[in-house]
Amino acid sequence: MKKLAGILIIVLVICFAAYEFQASESEDVQRVMAFGDSLTYGKGDKDGEGYIEGLEDELNNPQSEQKVSFWNYGIKGQETDGVMKQLDDYRIKTKLDEADTFIVFIGTNDLINSNGGNLEKISDRKINEGKREYINHLKKITSTLIEANDKADILVVGLYNPIKDNQKLEKHIRDYNESIKGLADKDERMVFIPTNDLFEDEKKTKYFSDKLHPNEKGYQLIANRVLESYDFK
């Protein structure tokens, strides 16, 4: 009986030690939740998940003491209303308070679809109307994240113009970004990260996989910009 009791005590000690180790390890890992469309999903990157993978590789390099875990909720074709639905999904909503940082990179599809689903002929009226709805949705998204998590920063990534010689589109991209930055500047936990300048003087074939989506090199430029703009502590 004494021998059995001794074995049980040893098992309990081992289990407790393992639990403490896992809890400690869990506390040391930073969690980043990313929401967006195909650009967050990583479409066009044949080797992985776009800029998210670039961030993950850099932040978890062998020389780094920190460990960062990324939860990528990017969905191809998604607009801001889709992100709102995600945040209302019980499976995601109950995890929001576990994040240390949020990334929100959304709006490209909102702009394109407000213009009729393509960028061939720019309608100022339609895009301006769509932008008002987009900013309203973005406010709801960021407000939801702030209310659900009282510690996490929110990185709001700006849009870029995939057709640089289209000056009418460039004007709308800049208008979008000014509104996004204006929203981000209203809360100290929000950080606006610009991307429109990244591809200004670069050959499209070098950094893009198609007319809209970056390739591996293009996504790495976005990842580098995020790392330059924010310190993942």
PDB file of C-alpha atoms in Angstrom:
ATOM      1  CA  MET A   1       0.000   0.000   0.000  1.00  0.00           C
ATOM      2  CA  LYS A   2       2.822   2.375   0.940  1.00  0.00           C
ATOM      3  CA  LYS A   3       4.563   1.543  -2.338  1.00  0.00           C
ATOM      4  CA  LEU A   4       1.377   2.335  -4.301  1.00  0.00           C
ATOM      5  CA  ALA A   5       0.933   5.596  -2.421  1.00  0.00           C
ATOM      6  CA  GLY A   6       4.528   6.523  -3.218  1.00  0.00           C
ATOM      7  CA  ILE A   7       3.997   5.842  -6.916  1.00  0.00           C
ATOM      8  CA  LEU A   8       0.846   7.970  -6.927  1.00  0.00           C
ATOM      9  CA  ILE A   9       2.696  10.860  -5.296  1.00  0.00           C
ATOM     10  CA  ILE A  10       5.485  10.640  -7.886  1.00  0.00           C
ATOM     11  CA  VAL A  11       2.939  10.621 -10.728  1.00  0.00           C
ATOM     12  CA  LEU A  12       1.175  13.651  -9.258  1.00  0.00           C
ATOM     13  CA  VAL A  13       4.456  15.539  -8.893  1.00  0.00           C
ATOM     14  CA  ILE A  14       5.390  14.778 -12.505  1.00  0.00           C
ATOM     15  CA  CYS A  15       1.968  15.864 -13.775  1.00  0.00           C
ATOM     16  CA  PHE A  16       2.100  19.087 -11.777  1.00  0.00           C
ATOM     17  CA  ALA A  17       5.606  19.859 -13.041  1.00  0.00           C
ATOM     18  CA  ALA A  18       4.528  19.215 -16.637  1.00  0.00           C
ATOM     19  CA  TYR A  19       1.510  21.483 -16.193  1.00  0.00           C
ATOM     20  CA  GLU A  20       3.642  24.270 -14.734  1.00  0.00           C
ATOM     21  CA  PHE A  21       6.121  23.934 -17.607  1.00  0.00           C
ATOM     22  CA  GLN A  22       3.377  24.106 -20.238  1.00  0.00           C
ATOM     23  CA  ALA A  23       1.756  27.086 -18.528  1.00  0.00           C
ATOM     24  CA  SER A  24       5.095  28.884 -18.371  1.00  0.00           C
ATOM     25  CA  GLU A  25       5.858  28.039 -21.988  1.00  0.00           C
ATOM     26  CA  SER A  26       2.397  29.240 -23.043  1.00  0.00           C
ATOM     27  CA  GLU A  27       2.914  32.569 -21.271  1.00  0.00           C
ATOM     28  CA  ASP A  28       6.226  33.071 -23.107  1.00  0.00           C
ATOM     29  CA  VAL A  29       4.633  32.650 -26.543  1.00  0.00           C
ATOM     30  CA  GLN A  30       3.150  35.765 -28.130  1.00  0.00           C
ATOM     31  CA  ARG A  31      -0.055  35.233 -30.069  1.00  0.00           C
ATOM     32  CA  VAL A  32      -0.833  37.276 -33.174  1.00  0.00           C
ATOM     33  CA  MET A  33      -4.270  37.052 -34.784  1.00  0.00           C
ATOM     34  CA  ALA A  34      -4.442  38.262 -38.396  1.00  0.00           C
ATOM     35  CA  PHE A  35      -7.647  39.149 -40.237  1.00  0.00           C
ATOM     36  CA  GLY A  36      -7.970  40.008 -43.884  1.00  0.00           C
ATOM     37  CA  ASP A  37      -8.503  38.853 -47.437  1.00  0.00           C
ATOM     38  CA  SER A  38      -6.326  37.013 -49.972  1.00  0.00           C
ATOM     39  CA  LEU A  39      -3.380  39.281 -49.138  1.00  0.00           C
ATOM     40  CA  THR A  40      -3.394  37.985 -45.573  1.00  0.00           C
ATOM     41  CA  TYR A  41      -4.215  34.469 -46.747  1.00  0.00           C
ATOM     42  CA  GLY A  42      -1.078  34.658 -48.890  1.00  0.00           C
ATOM     43  CA  LYS A  43      -2.432  34.160 -52.417  1.00  0.00           C
ATOM     44  CA  GLY A  44       0.391  34.386 -54.933  1.00  0.00           C
ATOM     45  CA  ASP A  45       3.019  33.014 -52.577  1.00  0.00           C
ATOM     46  CA  LYS A  46       3.786  29.536 -53.905  1.00  0.00           C
ATOM     47  CA  ASP A  47       5.809  28.609 -50.833  1.00  0.00           C
ATOM     48  CA  GLY A  48       3.605  29.626 -47.935  1.00  0.00           C
ATOM     49  CA  GLU A  49       1.312  32.178 -46.351  1.00  0.00           C
ATOM     50  CA  GLY A  50       2.614  35.463 -47.722  1.00  0.00           C
ATOM     51  CA  TYR A  51       3.651  38.219 -45.339  1.00  0.00           C
ATOM     52  CA  ILE A  52       2.414  36.227 -42.334  1.00  0.00           C
ATOM     53  CA  GLU A  53       4.967  33.512 -43.020  1.00  0.00           C
ATOM     54  CA  GLY A  54       7.635  36.189 -43.494  1.00  0.00           C
ATOM     55  CA  LEU A  55       6.831  37.627 -40.070  1.00  0.00           C
ATOM     56  CA  GLU A  56       6.725  34.188 -38.479  1.00  0.00           C
ATOM     57  CA  ASP A  57      10.098  33.174 -39.894  1.00  0.00           C
ATOM     58  CA  GLU A  58      11.788  36.405 -38.855  1.00  0.00           C
ATOM     59  CA  LEU A  59      10.349  36.598 -35.355  1.00  0.00           C
ATOM     60  CA  ASN A  60      11.014  32.928 -34.602  1.00  0.00           C
ATOM     61  CA  ASN A  61      14.553  32.787 -35.940  1.00  0.00           C
ATOM     62  CA  PRO A  62      17.034  30.653 -33.912  1.00  0.00           C
ATOM     63  CA  GLN A  63      18.797  33.752 -32.522  1.00  0.00           C
ATOM     64  CA  SER A  64      15.580  35.207 -31.119  1.00  0.00           C
ATOM     65  CA  GLU A  65      14.585  34.585 -27.513  1.00  0.00           C
ATOM     66  CA  GLN A  66      10.929  35.328 -28.209  1.00  0.00           C
ATOM     67  CA  LYS A  67       8.462  32.926 -29.747  1.00  0.00           C
ATOM     68  CA  VAL A  68       5.496  34.168 -31.734  1.00  0.00           C
ATOM     69  CA  SER A  69       2.499  32.122 -32.829  1.00  0.00           C
ATOM     70  CA  PHE A  70       0.353  33.377 -35.730  1.00  0.00           C
ATOM     71  CA  TRP A  71      -3.320  32.575 -36.193  1.00  0.00           C
ATOM     72  CA  ASN A  72      -4.111  33.481 -39.793  1.00  0.00           C
ATOM     73  CA  TYR A  73      -7.818  34.133 -40.429  1.00  0.00           C
ATOM     74  CA  GLY A  74      -7.344  35.599 -43.901  1.00  0.00           C
ATOM     75  CA  ILE A  75      -9.928  34.458 -46.465  1.00  0.00           C
ATOM     76  CA  LYS A  76      -9.649  34.908 -50.228  1.00  0.00           C
ATOM     77  CA  GLY A  77     -12.174  37.390 -51.577  1.00  0.00           C
ATOM     78  CA  GLN A  78     -13.172  38.655 -48.133  1.00  0.00           C
ATOM     79  CA  GLU A  79     -14.438  42.173 -47.444  1.00  0.00           C
ATOM     80  CA  THR A  80     -14.859  44.025 -44.162  1.00  0.00           C
ATOM     81  CA  ASP A  81     -18.340  42.584 -43.616  1.00  0.00           C
ATOM     82  CA  GLY A  82     -16.754  39.130 -43.719  1.00  0.00           C
ATOM     83  CA  VAL A  83     -14.314  40.065 -40.959  1.00  0.00           C
ATOM     84  CA  MET A  84     -17.235  41.364 -38.908  1.00  0.00           C
ATOM     85  CA  LYS A  85     -18.922  37.980 -39.262  1.00  0.00           C
ATOM     86  CA  GLN A  86     -15.710  36.226 -38.228  1.00  0.00           C
ATOM     87  CA  LEU A  87     -15.496  38.319 -35.064  1.00  0.00           C
ATOM     88  CA  ASP A  88     -19.046  37.295 -34.221  1.00  0.00           C
ATOM     89  CA  ASP A  89     -18.236  33.612 -34.711  1.00  0.00           C
ATOM     90  CA  TYR A  90     -18.145  31.869 -31.329  1.00  0.00           C
ATOM     91  CA  ARG A  91     -15.050  29.876 -32.299  1.00  0.00           C
ATOM     92  CA  ILE A  92     -13.112  33.095 -32.904  1.00  0.00           C
ATOM     93  CA  LYS A  93     -14.874  35.483 -30.532  1.00  0.00           C
ATOM     94  CA  THR A  94     -13.931  33.402 -27.493  1.00  0.00           C
ATOM     95  CA  LYS A  95     -10.237  33.538 -28.440  1.00  0.00           C
ATOM     96  CA  LEU A  96      -9.892  37.278 -28.983  1.00  0.00           C
ATOM     97  CA  ASP A  97      -8.773  37.961 -25.415  1.00  0.00           C
ATOM     98  CA  GLU A  98      -5.867  35.518 -25.876  1.00  0.00           C
ATOM     99  CA  ALA A  99      -4.121  37.626 -28.516  1.00  0.00           C
ATOM    100  CA  ASP A 100      -1.142  39.882 -27.797  1.00  0.00           C
ATOM    101  CA  THR A 101      -1.386  41.624 -31.170  1.00  0.00           C
ATOM    102  CA  PHE A 102      -3.966  41.901 -33.944  1.00  0.00           C
ATOM    103  CA  ILE A 103      -3.264  42.524 -37.626  1.00  0.00           C
ATOM    104  CA  VAL A 104      -6.067  43.889 -39.814  1.00  0.00           C
ATOM    105  CA  PHE A 105      -5.265  44.078 -43.546  1.00  0.00           C
ATOM    106  CA  ILE A 106      -8.580  44.490 -45.327  1.00  0.00           C
ATOM    107  CA  GLY A 107     -10.179  46.781 -47.897  1.00  0.00           C
ATOM    108  CA  THR A 108      -8.901  45.870 -51.336  1.00  0.00           C
ATOM    109  CA  ASN A 109     -12.017  43.869 -52.206  1.00  0.00           C
ATOM    110  CA  ASP A 110     -14.269  46.533 -50.684  1.00  0.00           C
ATOM    111  CA  LEU A 111     -12.778  49.078 -53.069  1.00  0.00           C
ATOM    112  CA  ILE A 112     -12.795  46.826 -56.146  1.00  0.00           C
ATOM    113  CA  ASN A 113     -16.349  45.588 -55.602  1.00  0.00           C
ATOM    114  CA  SER A 114     -17.668  49.081 -54.940  1.00  0.00           C
ATOM    115  CA  ASN A 115     -16.392  49.917 -58.439  1.00  0.00           C
ATOM    116  CA  GLY A 116     -18.356  47.054 -59.977  1.00  0.00           C
ATOM    117  CA  GLY A 117     -15.918  44.211 -59.405  1.00  0.00           C
ATOM    118  CA  ASN A 118     -12.987  45.450 -61.475  1.00  0.00           C
ATOM    119  CA  LEU A 119     -10.646  48.421 -61.886  1.00  0.00           C
ATOM    120  CA  GLU A 120     -10.962  48.885 -65.634  1.00  0.00           C
ATOM    121  CA  LYS A 121     -13.112  52.010 -65.473  1.00  0.00           C
ATOM    122  CA  ILE A 122     -12.940  54.020 -62.262  1.00  0.00           C
ATOM    123  CA  SER A 123     -16.197  55.491 -60.922  1.00  0.00           C
ATOM    124  CA  ASP A 124     -15.417  58.231 -58.401  1.00  0.00           C
ATOM    125  CA  ARG A 125     -18.988  58.265 -57.135  1.00  0.00           C
ATOM    126  CA  LYS A 126     -19.210  54.509 -56.544  1.00  0.00           C
ATOM    127  CA  ILE A 127     -15.805  54.256 -54.860  1.00  0.00           C
ATOM    128  CA  ASN A 128     -16.506  57.229 -52.591  1.00  0.00           C
ATOM    129  CA  GLU A 129     -19.815  55.684 -51.546  1.00  0.00           C
ATOM    130  CA  GLY A 130     -18.097  52.370 -50.940  1.00  0.00           C
ATOM    131  CA  LYS A 131     -15.368  54.011 -48.871  1.00  0.00           C
ATOM    132  CA  ARG A 132     -17.906  55.442 -46.424  1.00  0.00           C
ATOM    133  CA  GLU A 133     -19.295  51.956 -45.812  1.00  0.00           C
ATOM    134  CA  TYR A 134     -15.771  50.527 -45.582  1.00  0.00           C
ATOM    135  CA  ILE A 135     -14.653  53.001 -42.912  1.00  0.00           C
ATOM    136  CA  ASN A 136     -17.840  52.378 -40.949  1.00  0.00           C
ATOM    137  CA  HIS A 137     -17.120  48.635 -41.024  1.00  0.00           C
ATOM    138  CA  LEU A 138     -13.469  49.160 -40.107  1.00  0.00           C
ATOM    139  CA  LYS A 139     -14.540  51.206 -37.078  1.00  0.00           C
ATOM    140  CA  LYS A 140     -16.779  48.339 -35.958  1.00  0.00           C
ATOM    141  CA  ILE A 141     -13.976  45.815 -36.463  1.00  0.00           C
ATOM    142  CA  THR A 142     -11.403  47.752 -34.458  1.00  0.00           C
ATOM    143  CA  SER A 143     -13.942  48.635 -31.760  1.00  0.00           C
ATOM    144  CA  THR A 144     -14.813  44.956 -31.381  1.00  0.00           C
ATOM    145  CA  LEU A 145     -11.141  44.042 -30.975  1.00  0.00           C
ATOM    146  CA  ILE A 146     -10.542  46.824 -28.448  1.00  0.00           C
ATOM    147  CA  GLU A 147     -13.571  45.826 -26.377  1.00  0.00           C
ATOM    148  CA  ALA A 148     -12.704  42.113 -26.465  1.00  0.00           C
ATOM    149  CA  ASN A 149      -9.051  42.584 -25.508  1.00  0.00           C
ATOM    150  CA  ASP A 150      -7.787  45.336 -23.219  1.00  0.00           C
ATOM    151  CA  LYS A 151      -4.072  44.790 -23.867  1.00  0.00           C
ATOM    152  CA  ALA A 152      -3.445  43.875 -27.519  1.00  0.00           C
ATOM    153  CA  ASP A 153      -2.231  46.394 -30.077  1.00  0.00           C
ATOM    154  CA  ILE A 154      -3.944  46.525 -33.461  1.00  0.00           C
ATOM    155  CA  LEU A 155      -1.815  46.875 -36.584  1.00  0.00           C
ATOM    156  CA  VAL A 156      -3.964  48.317 -39.379  1.00  0.00           C
ATOM    157  CA  VAL A 157      -2.232  47.784 -42.708  1.00  0.00           C
ATOM    158  CA  GLY A 158      -2.912  50.300 -45.458  1.00  0.00           C
ATOM    159  CA  LEU A 159      -3.788  49.555 -49.076  1.00  0.00           C
ATOM    160  CA  TYR A 160      -1.519  49.745 -52.123  1.00  0.00           C
ATOM    161  CA  ASN A 161      -2.230  50.604 -55.742  1.00  0.00           C
ATOM    162  CA  PRO A 162      -1.627  47.569 -57.985  1.00  0.00           C
ATOM    163  CA  ILE A 163      -1.877  49.759 -61.132  1.00  0.00           C
ATOM    164  CA  LYS A 164       0.560  52.589 -60.530  1.00  0.00           C
ATOM    165  CA  ASP A 165      -0.004  54.327 -63.865  1.00  0.00           C
ATOM    166  CA  ASN A 166      -3.729  54.685 -63.076  1.00  0.00           C
ATOM    167  CA  GLN A 167      -3.794  58.083 -61.412  1.00  0.00           C
ATOM    168  CA  LYS A 168      -7.533  58.044 -60.704  1.00  0.00           C
ATOM    169  CA  LEU A 169      -7.112  54.817 -58.762  1.00  0.00           C
ATOM    170  CA  GLU A 170      -4.027  56.218 -57.027  1.00  0.00           C
ATOM    171  CA  LYS A 171      -6.105  59.124 -55.739  1.00  0.00           C
ATOM    172  CA  HIS A 172      -8.676  56.754 -54.250  1.00  0.00           C
ATOM    173  CA  ILE A 173      -6.005  54.542 -52.669  1.00  0.00           C
ATOM    174  CA  ARG A 174      -4.524  57.620 -51.007  1.00  0.00           C
ATOM    175  CA  ASP A 175      -7.970  58.725 -49.826  1.00  0.00           C
ATOM    176  CA  TYR A 176      -8.598  55.280 -48.350  1.00  0.00           C
ATOM    177  CA  ASN A 177      -5.250  55.321 -46.591  1.00  0.00           C
ATOM    178  CA  GLU A 178      -5.780  58.798 -45.165  1.00  0.00           C
ATOM    179  CA  SER A 179      -9.089  57.650 -43.676  1.00  0.00           C
ATOM    180  CA  ILE A 180      -7.534  54.433 -42.333  1.00  0.00           C
ATOM    181  CA  LYS A 181      -4.676  56.379 -40.754  1.00  0.00           C
ATOM    182  CA  GLY A 182      -7.125  58.897 -39.295  1.00  0.00           C
ATOM    183  CA  LEU A 183      -9.013  56.066 -37.618  1.00  0.00           C
ATOM    184  CA  ALA A 184      -5.844  54.422 -36.311  1.00  0.00           C
ATOM    185  CA  ASP A 185      -4.519  57.687 -34.900  1.00  0.00           C
ATOM    186  CA  LYS A 186      -7.539  57.976 -32.599  1.00  0.00           C
ATOM    187  CA  ASP A 187      -6.395  55.139 -30.324  1.00  0.00           C
ATOM    188  CA  GLU A 188      -2.913  54.694 -28.858  1.00  0.00           C
ATOM    189  CA  ARG A 189      -3.141  50.923 -29.253  1.00  0.00           C
ATOM    190  CA  MET A 190      -3.656  51.173 -33.013  1.00  0.00           C
ATOM    191  CA  VAL A 191      -0.763  51.457 -35.469  1.00  0.00           C
ATOM    192  CA  PHE A 192      -1.184  52.384 -39.133  1.00  0.00           C
ATOM    193  CA  ILE A 193       1.275  50.595 -41.439  1.00  0.00           C
ATOM    194  CA  PRO A 194       1.532  52.062 -44.960  1.00  0.00           C
ATOM    195  CA  THR A 195       2.265  49.853 -47.974  1.00  0.00           C
ATOM    196  CA  ASN A 196       1.447  52.002 -51.007  1.00  0.00           C
ATOM    197  CA  ASP A 197       4.996  53.280 -51.386  1.00  0.00           C
ATOM    198  CA  LEU A 198       6.533  49.793 -51.392  1.00  0.00           C
ATOM    199  CA  PHE A 199       5.900  49.103 -55.070  1.00  0.00           C
ATOM    200  CA  GLU A 200       6.070  52.636 -56.509  1.00  0.00           C
ATOM    201  CA  ASP A 201       9.315  52.351 -58.433  1.00  0.00           C
ATOM    202  CA  GLU A 202       9.508  48.583 -58.719  1.00  0.00           C
ATOM    203  CA  LYS A 203       8.915  46.434 -61.775  1.00  0.00           C
ATOM    204  CA  LYS A 204       5.645  44.601 -61.386  1.00  0.00           C
ATOM    205  CA  THR A 205       6.987  41.312 -62.716  1.00  0.00           C
ATOM    206  CA  LYS A 206       9.585  41.295 -59.938  1.00  0.00           C
ATOM    207  CA  TYR A 207       7.184  41.587 -57.006  1.00  0.00           C
ATOM    208  CA  PHE A 208       3.752  40.409 -58.254  1.00  0.00           C
ATOM    209  CA  SER A 209       2.327  37.007 -59.116  1.00  0.00           C
ATOM    210  CA  ASP A 210      -0.607  38.519 -61.033  1.00  0.00           C
ATOM    211  CA  LYS A 211      -2.278  41.916 -61.505  1.00  0.00           C
ATOM    212  CA  LEU A 212      -3.141  42.229 -57.812  1.00  0.00           C
ATOM    213  CA  HIS A 213      -1.300  39.764 -55.586  1.00  0.00           C
ATOM    214  CA  PRO A 214       2.374  39.928 -54.620  1.00  0.00           C
ATOM    215  CA  ASN A 215       4.725  37.010 -55.054  1.00  0.00           C
ATOM    216  CA  GLU A 216       7.171  35.794 -52.404  1.00  0.00           C
ATOM    217  CA  LYS A 217       9.419  38.848 -52.821  1.00  0.00           C
ATOM    218  CA  GLY A 218       6.473  41.242 -52.728  1.00  0.00           C
ATOM    219  CA  TYR A 219       5.085  39.717 -49.553  1.00  0.00           C
ATOM    220  CA  GLN A 220       8.522  39.941 -47.976  1.00  0.00           C
ATOM    221  CA  LEU A 221       8.495  43.703 -48.591  1.00  0.00           C
ATOM    222  CA  ILE A 222       5.201  43.897 -46.679  1.00  0.00           C
ATOM    223  CA  ALA A 223       6.565  41.729 -43.850  1.00  0.00           C
ATOM    224  CA  ASN A 224       9.658  43.938 -43.607  1.00  0.00           C
ATOM    225  CA  ARG A 225       7.488  47.052 -43.440  1.00  0.00           C
ATOM    226  CA  VAL A 226       5.456  45.589 -40.577  1.00  0.00           C
ATOM    227  CA  LEU A 227       8.672  44.746 -38.703  1.00  0.00           C
ATOM    228  CA  GLU A 228      10.035  48.256 -39.303  1.00  0.00           C
ATOM    229  CA  SER A 229       6.807  49.810 -38.020  1.00  0.00           C
ATOM    230  CA  TYR A 230       6.113  47.703 -34.941  1.00  0.00           C
ATOM    231  CA  ASP A 231       8.170  46.060 -32.219  1.00  0.00           C
ATOM    232  CA  PHE A 232       6.745  42.658 -31.302  1.00  0.00           C
ATOM    233  CA  LYS A 233       7.813  42.618 -27.642  1.00  0.00           C
TER     234      LYS A 233
END
